[in-house]
Amino acid sequence: MKKYEDQISNFIKLNKKELMALNDFFGWSLNDLELKEAQDYFKKIKTAPFRGDIETIAQTWSEHCKHKTFSCPVKFKYKGKTKRYKNLLKETIVKATNKLNKPWCLSVFSDNAGVVEFGKDKKWGVAFKAETHNHPCAIEPYGGAETGVGGVIRDILGVGLGAKPVLNTDNFCFGRLDSKMPLPKKSLSAKRIFAGVVDGVRDYGNRMGIPTASGGIYFDDGYALNPLVYVGCAGMIPRNKIHKKVYSGDLIVSMGGRTGRDGIHGATFSSANIDEDTSTAAVQIGHALNEKKALDALLKARDLNLYSAVTDCGAGGFSSAIGELGQETGARVYLEKAQLKDSKIAPWEIWVSESQERMVLSVPSKKT
């Protein structure tokens, strides 16, 4: 692999204005406080970061990945009374779930999907995950919808040691199809977004043999520029396959699609405002047949106990998948061994690319 000199040698010396200029140039979508926090860290360890270091921080801290809005302080008025939350998510949904502590909730807030008990014999669980794919669908409706569905299917594959996807679901909010509202330059019409999203969700699921079992739709001009596209997936998992663990000495194995430049900055793009300069290159390229092959192979490997943990390459690609799996053990990554779509891709691009249909496994060395 070609050697890339991508160390940002002056990063720790830049002032606020220079940091923001660098941020805008590279498309990190970090705010000034986040840039300062990153700069202070590299000052503390007395080293200049490489491009991949800041790209990893940018995707990890993006609204798309971290959901900062859900975890930030919120104050609002309801029926004349002021209500305050220090952390909206933890003090509402998480608090209520933990307080109820139902035994049939087998996995909550700890994996790629939630799992609840299923069946009288209690030997199975139902996994479910839903997420939004709004920005990608606003600029590339068909591809954005396809990769949205592909992503939640992989979340089901990546829960525990792997669940089998059995159905998809969706909810859409679009601008009115008969709207006369003027649109900014390069914006897509509600009709085009509507048609592309519906076709994309349908086609990806059908090609994988997974039906779209339910859905809903709503039209309002408030969604004319940025539609709301919820896609979800449910799957079945044996109860004895719900938990996973990475062990020191396990090997990192990637399976599924190859890694390319498509989807780079997908997480940061999804967290930023859409404007005339927004590029469709941030939208990943889907390939449902590749994901179907990965699904079939993964479930066979699961039943043969060939790996100890699995997760999907979602936003942030290898950086998030390997980062999550190696949270307790650490990881040594050989990027030059990645299967590539483009031999000229830089190391940092391999690391954060959001190319689709990829899963990462933690495999005991004795299983290889």
CSV table of C-alpha atoms in Angstrom, one decimal:
chain,number,residue,atom,x,y,z
A,1,MET,CA,0.0,0.0,0.0
A,2,LYS,CA,1.2,3.5,-0.8
A,3,LYS,CA,2.5,5.5,2.2
A,4,TYR,CA,0.4,8.5,2.9
A,5,GLU,CA,1.8,11.5,4.8
A,6,ASP,CA,-1.4,12.7,6.4
A,7,GLN,CA,-0.2,13.9,9.8
A,8,ILE,CA,-1.7,17.3,10.6
A,9,SER,CA,1.6,18.7,12.0
A,10,ASN,CA,0.3,22.1,13.1
A,11,PHE,CA,-3.0,21.0,14.6
A,12,ILE,CA,-2.1,21.7,18.2
A,13,LYS,CA,-0.9,25.2,17.4
A,14,LEU,CA,-3.9,26.5,15.5
A,15,ASN,CA,-6.1,29.2,16.8
A,16,LYS,CA,-9.9,29.0,16.9
A,17,LYS,CA,-10.4,30.5,13.5
A,18,GLU,CA,-7.8,28.3,11.9
A,19,LEU,CA,-9.3,25.2,13.5
A,20,MET,CA,-12.8,26.1,12.2
A,21,ALA,CA,-11.3,26.7,8.7
A,22,LEU,CA,-9.6,23.2,8.8
A,23,ASN,CA,-12.9,21.7,10.1
A,24,ASP,CA,-14.8,23.2,7.1
A,25,PHE,CA,-12.2,22.2,4.6
A,26,PHE,CA,-12.2,18.5,5.7
A,27,GLY,CA,-15.9,18.3,6.4
A,28,TRP,CA,-15.7,17.2,10.0
A,29,SER,CA,-18.8,19.0,11.2
A,30,LEU,CA,-17.3,19.6,14.6
A,31,ASN,CA,-18.2,22.7,16.6
A,32,ASP,CA,-15.6,25.0,18.2
A,33,LEU,CA,-15.8,23.4,21.6
A,34,GLU,CA,-15.3,19.9,20.2
A,35,LEU,CA,-12.3,21.1,18.2
A,36,LYS,CA,-10.8,22.7,21.3
A,37,GLU,CA,-11.4,19.4,23.2
A,38,ALA,CA,-9.6,17.4,20.5
A,39,GLN,CA,-6.8,19.9,20.3
A,40,ASP,CA,-6.3,19.9,24.1
A,41,TYR,CA,-6.0,16.1,24.1
A,42,PHE,CA,-3.3,16.1,21.5
A,43,LYS,CA,-1.5,18.9,23.4
A,44,LYS,CA,-1.7,16.7,26.5
A,45,ILE,CA,-0.1,13.7,24.8
A,46,LYS,CA,2.4,16.0,23.0
A,47,THR,CA,1.8,14.7,19.5
A,48,ALA,CA,0.2,15.9,16.3
A,49,PRO,CA,-2.8,13.9,15.1
A,50,PHE,CA,-3.0,12.0,11.9
A,51,ARG,CA,-6.0,12.7,9.6
A,52,GLY,CA,-7.5,9.4,10.7
A,53,ASP,CA,-7.4,10.4,14.3
A,54,ILE,CA,-9.6,13.5,13.8
A,55,GLU,CA,-11.8,11.7,11.3
A,56,THR,CA,-12.5,9.1,14.0
A,57,ILE,CA,-13.3,11.7,16.6
A,58,ALA,CA,-15.5,13.6,14.1
A,59,GLN,CA,-17.7,10.6,13.3
A,60,THR,CA,-17.8,9.4,16.9
A,61,TRP,CA,-18.9,12.8,18.1
A,62,SER,CA,-21.4,13.4,15.3
A,63,GLU,CA,-25.1,13.9,16.1
A,64,HIS,CA,-25.8,10.8,13.9
A,65,CYS,CA,-23.6,8.5,16.1
A,66,LYS,CA,-23.7,10.1,19.6
A,67,HIS,CA,-27.2,11.6,19.6
A,68,LYS,CA,-26.1,14.7,21.5
A,69,THR,CA,-29.5,16.2,21.4
A,70,PHE,CA,-31.0,13.2,23.3
A,71,SER,CA,-28.3,13.4,26.0
A,72,CYS,CA,-28.2,17.2,26.4
A,73,PRO,CA,-30.0,19.3,29.0
A,74,VAL,CA,-33.6,20.2,28.0
A,75,LYS,CA,-36.0,22.7,29.5
A,76,PHE,CA,-39.6,23.1,28.3
A,77,LYS,CA,-43.0,24.2,29.5
A,78,TYR,CA,-46.0,21.9,29.7
A,79,LYS,CA,-49.4,22.9,31.1
A,80,GLY,CA,-47.9,26.0,32.7
A,81,LYS,CA,-45.1,24.1,34.4
A,82,THR,CA,-41.4,24.1,33.6
A,83,LYS,CA,-39.7,20.7,33.2
A,84,ARG,CA,-36.0,20.2,33.1
A,85,TYR,CA,-33.9,17.3,32.2
A,86,LYS,CA,-30.1,17.1,32.5
A,87,ASN,CA,-30.0,14.1,30.1
A,88,LEU,CA,-33.2,13.7,28.1
A,89,LEU,CA,-32.7,10.0,27.1
A,90,LYS,CA,-31.3,8.7,30.4
A,91,GLU,CA,-34.0,10.5,32.5
A,92,THR,CA,-37.0,9.3,30.3
A,93,ILE,CA,-36.7,6.1,28.2
A,94,VAL,CA,-33.7,4.6,29.9
A,95,LYS,CA,-34.9,5.4,33.4
A,96,ALA,CA,-38.4,4.0,32.8
A,97,THR,CA,-37.0,0.8,31.3
A,98,ASN,CA,-34.5,0.2,34.1
A,99,LYS,CA,-37.2,0.9,36.7
A,100,LEU,CA,-39.6,-1.6,35.2
A,101,ASN,CA,-36.8,-4.1,34.9
A,102,LYS,CA,-39.0,-6.7,33.2
A,103,PRO,CA,-37.4,-10.2,32.9
A,104,TRP,CA,-38.7,-10.6,29.4
A,105,CYS,CA,-36.4,-7.7,28.3
A,106,LEU,CA,-33.4,-9.7,27.4
A,107,SER,CA,-31.1,-7.0,26.0
A,108,VAL,CA,-31.7,-3.2,26.2
A,109,PHE,CA,-29.5,-0.2,25.5
A,110,SER,CA,-26.4,-2.4,25.2
A,111,ASP,CA,-26.2,-3.8,21.7
A,112,ASN,CA,-27.2,-3.1,18.0
A,113,ALA,CA,-30.9,-3.8,18.7
A,114,GLY,CA,-33.2,-4.6,21.6
A,115,VAL,CA,-34.2,-8.1,22.4
A,116,VAL,CA,-37.4,-9.4,24.1
A,117,GLU,CA,-38.4,-12.9,25.1
A,118,PHE,CA,-40.5,-14.9,22.6
A,119,GLY,CA,-42.4,-18.2,22.8
A,120,LYS,CA,-43.7,-20.4,25.6
A,121,ASP,CA,-40.5,-22.3,25.8
A,122,LYS,CA,-38.6,-19.1,26.3
A,123,LYS,CA,-35.8,-20.4,24.0
A,124,TRP,CA,-36.1,-17.5,21.5
A,125,GLY,CA,-35.9,-13.7,21.5
A,126,VAL,CA,-37.2,-11.1,19.1
A,127,ALA,CA,-34.7,-8.4,18.1
A,128,PHE,CA,-35.9,-5.1,16.8
A,129,LYS,CA,-34.1,-1.9,15.6
A,130,ALA,CA,-35.3,1.2,13.8
A,131,GLU,CA,-33.4,4.3,12.7
A,132,THR,CA,-33.7,7.4,10.5
A,133,HIS,CA,-32.0,7.9,7.2
A,134,ASN,CA,-33.2,11.4,6.5
A,135,HIS,CA,-30.3,13.4,4.9
A,136,PRO,CA,-29.2,10.6,2.5
A,137,CYS,CA,-32.8,10.3,1.2
A,138,ALA,CA,-33.1,14.0,0.7
A,139,ILE,CA,-30.2,14.1,-1.8
A,140,GLU,CA,-30.3,10.5,-3.2
A,141,PRO,CA,-33.7,9.0,-2.3
A,142,TYR,CA,-33.3,5.6,-3.8
A,143,GLY,CA,-29.8,4.9,-2.6
A,144,GLY,CA,-30.4,6.5,0.7
A,145,ALA,CA,-33.5,4.4,1.3
A,146,GLU,CA,-31.7,1.2,0.2
A,147,THR,CA,-28.8,1.7,2.5
A,148,GLY,CA,-31.1,2.7,5.3
A,149,VAL,CA,-32.8,-0.7,5.1
A,150,GLY,CA,-29.5,-2.5,4.6
A,151,GLY,CA,-28.2,-0.8,7.8
A,152,VAL,CA,-31.0,-1.9,10.1
A,153,ILE,CA,-30.8,-5.4,8.7
A,154,ARG,CA,-27.1,-5.5,9.6
A,155,ASP,CA,-28.0,-4.2,13.1
A,156,ILE,CA,-30.2,-7.3,13.5
A,157,LEU,CA,-27.4,-9.5,12.2
A,158,GLY,CA,-25.0,-7.7,14.6
A,159,VAL,CA,-27.1,-8.1,17.8
A,160,GLY,CA,-25.7,-10.8,20.2
A,161,LEU,CA,-24.1,-13.4,18.0
A,162,GLY,CA,-26.5,-12.7,15.1
A,163,ALA,CA,-30.2,-12.7,14.7
A,164,LYS,CA,-32.0,-13.8,11.5
A,165,PRO,CA,-33.9,-10.9,9.9
A,166,VAL,CA,-37.6,-11.8,9.2
A,167,LEU,CA,-39.4,-8.6,8.4
A,168,ASN,CA,-38.9,-4.9,7.7
A,169,THR,CA,-41.0,-1.9,8.7
A,170,ASP,CA,-41.0,1.8,7.8
A,171,ASN,CA,-42.6,5.2,8.4
A,172,PHE,CA,-42.2,8.1,6.0
A,173,CYS,CA,-42.9,11.9,6.2
A,174,PHE,CA,-42.6,13.8,2.9
A,175,GLY,CA,-43.5,17.2,1.5
A,176,ARG,CA,-47.0,17.5,-0.1
A,177,LEU,CA,-46.9,16.0,-3.6
A,178,ASP,CA,-49.2,18.8,-4.9
A,179,SER,CA,-47.2,21.6,-3.1
A,180,LYS,CA,-46.5,24.9,-4.8
A,181,MET,CA,-43.8,25.8,-2.3
A,182,PRO,CA,-40.7,27.2,-4.1
A,183,LEU,CA,-37.6,25.0,-3.5
A,184,PRO,CA,-34.0,26.0,-3.2
A,185,LYS,CA,-31.6,25.3,-6.1
A,186,LYS,CA,-30.7,21.7,-6.5
A,187,SER,CA,-33.4,20.5,-4.1
A,188,LEU,CA,-35.4,17.5,-5.2
A,189,SER,CA,-39.2,17.6,-5.5
A,190,ALA,CA,-41.4,15.8,-3.0
A,191,LYS,CA,-42.6,13.5,-5.8
A,192,ARG,CA,-39.1,12.5,-6.7
A,193,ILE,CA,-38.1,11.8,-3.0
A,194,PHE,CA,-41.4,9.9,-2.4
A,195,ALA,CA,-40.9,7.7,-5.4
A,196,GLY,CA,-37.2,7.0,-4.8
A,197,VAL,CA,-37.6,6.2,-1.1
A,198,VAL,CA,-40.5,3.8,-1.6
A,199,ASP,CA,-38.8,2.0,-4.4
A,200,GLY,CA,-35.5,1.8,-2.5
A,201,VAL,CA,-37.0,0.3,0.7
A,202,ARG,CA,-39.1,-2.2,-1.4
A,203,ASP,CA,-36.3,-3.3,-3.7
A,204,TYR,CA,-33.6,-3.8,-1.0
A,205,GLY,CA,-35.9,-5.9,1.2
A,206,ASN,CA,-37.3,-7.9,-1.7
A,207,ARG,CA,-33.8,-8.8,-3.1
A,208,MET,CA,-32.9,-10.2,0.4
A,209,GLY,CA,-36.2,-12.1,0.7
A,210,ILE,CA,-37.3,-9.9,3.7
A,211,PRO,CA,-40.8,-8.6,3.4
A,212,THR,CA,-41.9,-5.1,4.4
A,213,ALA,CA,-44.6,-6.0,6.8
A,214,SER,CA,-45.9,-2.6,7.9
A,215,GLY,CA,-45.5,1.1,7.3
A,216,GLY,CA,-47.0,4.5,7.5
A,217,ILE,CA,-46.8,7.7,5.5
A,218,TYR,CA,-47.6,11.4,6.2
A,219,PHE,CA,-47.4,14.5,3.9
A,220,ASP,CA,-46.7,18.0,5.1
A,221,ASP,CA,-44.6,20.9,3.6
A,222,GLY,CA,-42.5,20.9,6.7
A,223,TYR,CA,-40.8,17.8,5.3
A,224,ALA,CA,-40.3,19.2,1.8
A,225,LEU,CA,-36.5,19.8,2.1
A,226,ASN,CA,-35.6,17.1,4.6
A,227,PRO,CA,-37.9,14.1,4.7
A,228,LEU,CA,-38.3,11.8,7.7
A,229,VAL,CA,-37.4,8.2,6.7
A,230,TYR,CA,-37.7,5.7,9.5
A,231,VAL,CA,-36.7,2.1,8.6
A,232,GLY,CA,-36.8,-0.8,11.0
A,233,CYS,CA,-36.1,-4.6,11.0
A,234,ALA,CA,-37.1,-7.5,13.3
A,235,GLY,CA,-35.3,-10.8,13.7
A,236,MET,CA,-35.3,-14.0,15.6
A,237,ILE,CA,-32.4,-15.1,17.8
A,238,PRO,CA,-31.8,-18.2,19.9
A,239,ARG,CA,-31.7,-17.2,23.6
A,240,ASN,CA,-28.3,-18.8,24.0
A,241,LYS,CA,-26.9,-16.5,21.3
A,242,ILE,CA,-27.9,-13.2,22.7
A,243,HIS,CA,-24.7,-12.4,24.5
A,244,LYS,CA,-21.2,-12.0,23.1
A,245,LYS,CA,-17.7,-11.3,24.4
A,246,VAL,CA,-14.4,-10.3,22.8
A,247,TYR,CA,-11.3,-12.0,24.1
A,248,SER,CA,-7.7,-10.8,24.0
A,249,GLY,CA,-6.0,-12.6,21.2
A,250,ASP,CA,-9.1,-12.9,19.0
A,251,LEU,CA,-8.5,-12.0,15.4
A,252,ILE,CA,-10.4,-9.2,13.6
A,253,VAL,CA,-12.2,-10.6,10.5
A,254,SER,CA,-14.2,-8.5,8.0
A,255,MET,CA,-16.8,-10.2,5.9
A,256,GLY,CA,-19.3,-9.0,3.2
A,257,GLY,CA,-18.7,-6.1,0.8
A,258,ARG,CA,-15.4,-4.5,-0.1
A,259,THR,CA,-14.3,-1.1,1.2
A,260,GLY,CA,-14.3,2.0,-1.0
A,261,ARG,CA,-14.8,5.7,-1.0
A,262,ASP,CA,-18.6,5.7,-1.0
A,263,GLY,CA,-20.1,6.9,2.2
A,264,ILE,CA,-17.0,8.7,3.5
A,265,HIS,CA,-18.2,11.4,5.9
A,266,GLY,CA,-21.7,9.8,6.0
A,267,ALA,CA,-22.0,10.2,9.8
A,268,THR,CA,-20.8,13.8,9.8
A,269,PHE,CA,-22.9,14.6,6.7
A,270,SER,CA,-26.0,13.2,8.3
A,271,SER,CA,-25.4,15.5,11.3
A,272,ALA,CA,-25.0,18.7,9.3
A,273,ASN,CA,-27.3,21.0,7.4
A,274,ILE,CA,-28.1,20.3,3.7
A,275,ASP,CA,-27.2,23.0,1.3
A,276,GLU,CA,-26.4,23.5,-2.4
A,277,ASP,CA,-22.9,22.1,-2.0
A,278,THR,CA,-23.9,18.9,-0.3
A,279,SER,CA,-22.4,16.0,-2.2
A,280,THR,CA,-24.1,12.7,-3.0
A,281,ALA,CA,-20.7,11.0,-2.5
A,282,ALA,CA,-21.6,10.9,1.3
A,283,VAL,CA,-24.4,8.5,0.5
A,284,GLN,CA,-23.3,4.9,0.5
A,285,ILE,CA,-23.9,2.5,-2.4
A,286,GLY,CA,-26.1,-0.5,-1.6
A,287,HIS,CA,-25.8,-4.0,-2.9
A,288,ALA,CA,-28.5,-6.2,-1.5
A,289,LEU,CA,-27.3,-9.5,-3.0
A,290,ASN,CA,-23.9,-9.0,-1.2
A,291,GLU,CA,-25.7,-8.5,2.0
A,292,LYS,CA,-27.8,-11.7,1.4
A,293,LYS,CA,-24.6,-13.7,1.0
A,294,ALA,CA,-23.2,-12.2,4.2
A,295,LEU,CA,-26.4,-13.0,6.0
A,296,ASP,CA,-26.4,-16.6,5.0
A,297,ALA,CA,-22.7,-17.1,5.7
A,298,LEU,CA,-22.9,-15.3,9.1
A,299,LEU,CA,-25.8,-17.4,10.4
A,300,LYS,CA,-24.0,-20.7,9.4
A,301,ALA,CA,-20.8,-19.5,11.1
A,302,ARG,CA,-22.8,-18.6,14.2
A,303,ASP,CA,-24.3,-22.0,14.5
A,304,LEU,CA,-20.9,-23.6,14.1
A,305,ASN,CA,-19.5,-21.3,16.9
A,306,LEU,CA,-16.8,-19.9,14.7
A,307,TYR,CA,-16.7,-16.5,16.3
A,308,SER,CA,-17.1,-14.9,19.8
A,309,ALA,CA,-18.6,-11.6,18.8
A,310,VAL,CA,-19.9,-9.7,15.8
A,311,THR,CA,-21.0,-6.2,14.9
A,312,ASP,CA,-21.8,-4.3,11.7
A,313,CYS,CA,-19.9,-1.6,9.9
A,314,GLY,CA,-22.4,1.3,10.2
A,315,ALA,CA,-21.5,5.0,10.5
A,316,GLY,CA,-17.8,5.2,10.8
A,317,GLY,CA,-17.1,1.9,9.2
A,318,PHE,CA,-14.1,0.0,10.7
A,319,SER,CA,-13.5,2.8,13.1
A,320,SER,CA,-16.8,2.3,14.9
A,321,ALA,CA,-17.1,-1.5,14.5
A,322,ILE,CA,-13.6,-2.3,15.7
A,323,GLY,CA,-13.7,0.5,18.2
A,324,GLU,CA,-16.9,-1.0,19.8
A,325,LEU,CA,-15.6,-4.6,19.7
A,326,GLY,CA,-12.2,-3.6,21.1
A,327,GLN,CA,-13.5,-1.3,23.8
A,328,GLU,CA,-12.2,-3.5,26.6
A,329,THR,CA,-9.3,-5.3,24.9
A,330,GLY,CA,-7.9,-2.8,22.5
A,331,ALA,CA,-7.1,-3.7,18.9
A,332,ARG,CA,-4.3,-3.8,16.4
A,333,VAL,CA,-5.6,-3.2,12.9
A,334,TYR,CA,-3.9,-4.0,9.6
A,335,LEU,CA,-5.6,-1.8,7.2
A,336,GLU,CA,-3.5,-3.0,4.3
A,337,LYS,CA,-5.3,-6.4,4.6
A,338,ALA,CA,-8.8,-4.9,3.9
A,339,GLN,CA,-10.4,-6.0,0.6
A,340,LEU,CA,-10.8,-2.8,-1.4
A,341,LYS,CA,-12.9,-1.4,-4.3
A,342,ASP,CA,-10.2,1.1,-5.1
A,343,SER,CA,-6.4,0.4,-4.7
A,344,LYS,CA,-5.7,4.2,-4.4
A,345,ILE,CA,-7.8,4.7,-1.3
A,346,ALA,CA,-5.9,6.3,1.6
A,347,PRO,CA,-5.6,4.6,5.0
A,348,TRP,CA,-7.9,7.1,6.8
A,349,GLU,CA,-10.5,6.5,4.1
A,350,ILE,CA,-10.3,2.7,4.6
A,351,TRP,CA,-10.7,3.3,8.4
A,352,VAL,CA,-13.8,5.5,8.3
A,353,SER,CA,-15.4,4.5,5.0
A,354,GLU,CA,-19.1,3.5,5.3
A,355,SER,CA,-19.1,1.1,2.4
A,356,GLN,CA,-22.1,-1.1,2.9
A,357,GLU,CA,-22.7,-4.8,3.5
A,358,ARG,CA,-19.8,-5.3,5.9
A,359,MET,CA,-19.7,-7.1,9.2
A,360,VAL,CA,-16.8,-7.4,11.6
A,361,LEU,CA,-16.2,-10.6,13.6
A,362,SER,CA,-14.0,-11.4,16.6
A,363,VAL,CA,-12.6,-14.8,15.9
A,364,PRO,CA,-10.6,-17.0,18.3
A,365,SER,CA,-7.2,-17.8,16.7
A,366,LYS,CA,-7.9,-21.6,17.1
A,367,LYS,CA,-11.0,-21.2,14.8
A,368,THR,CA,-9.0,-19.9,11.9
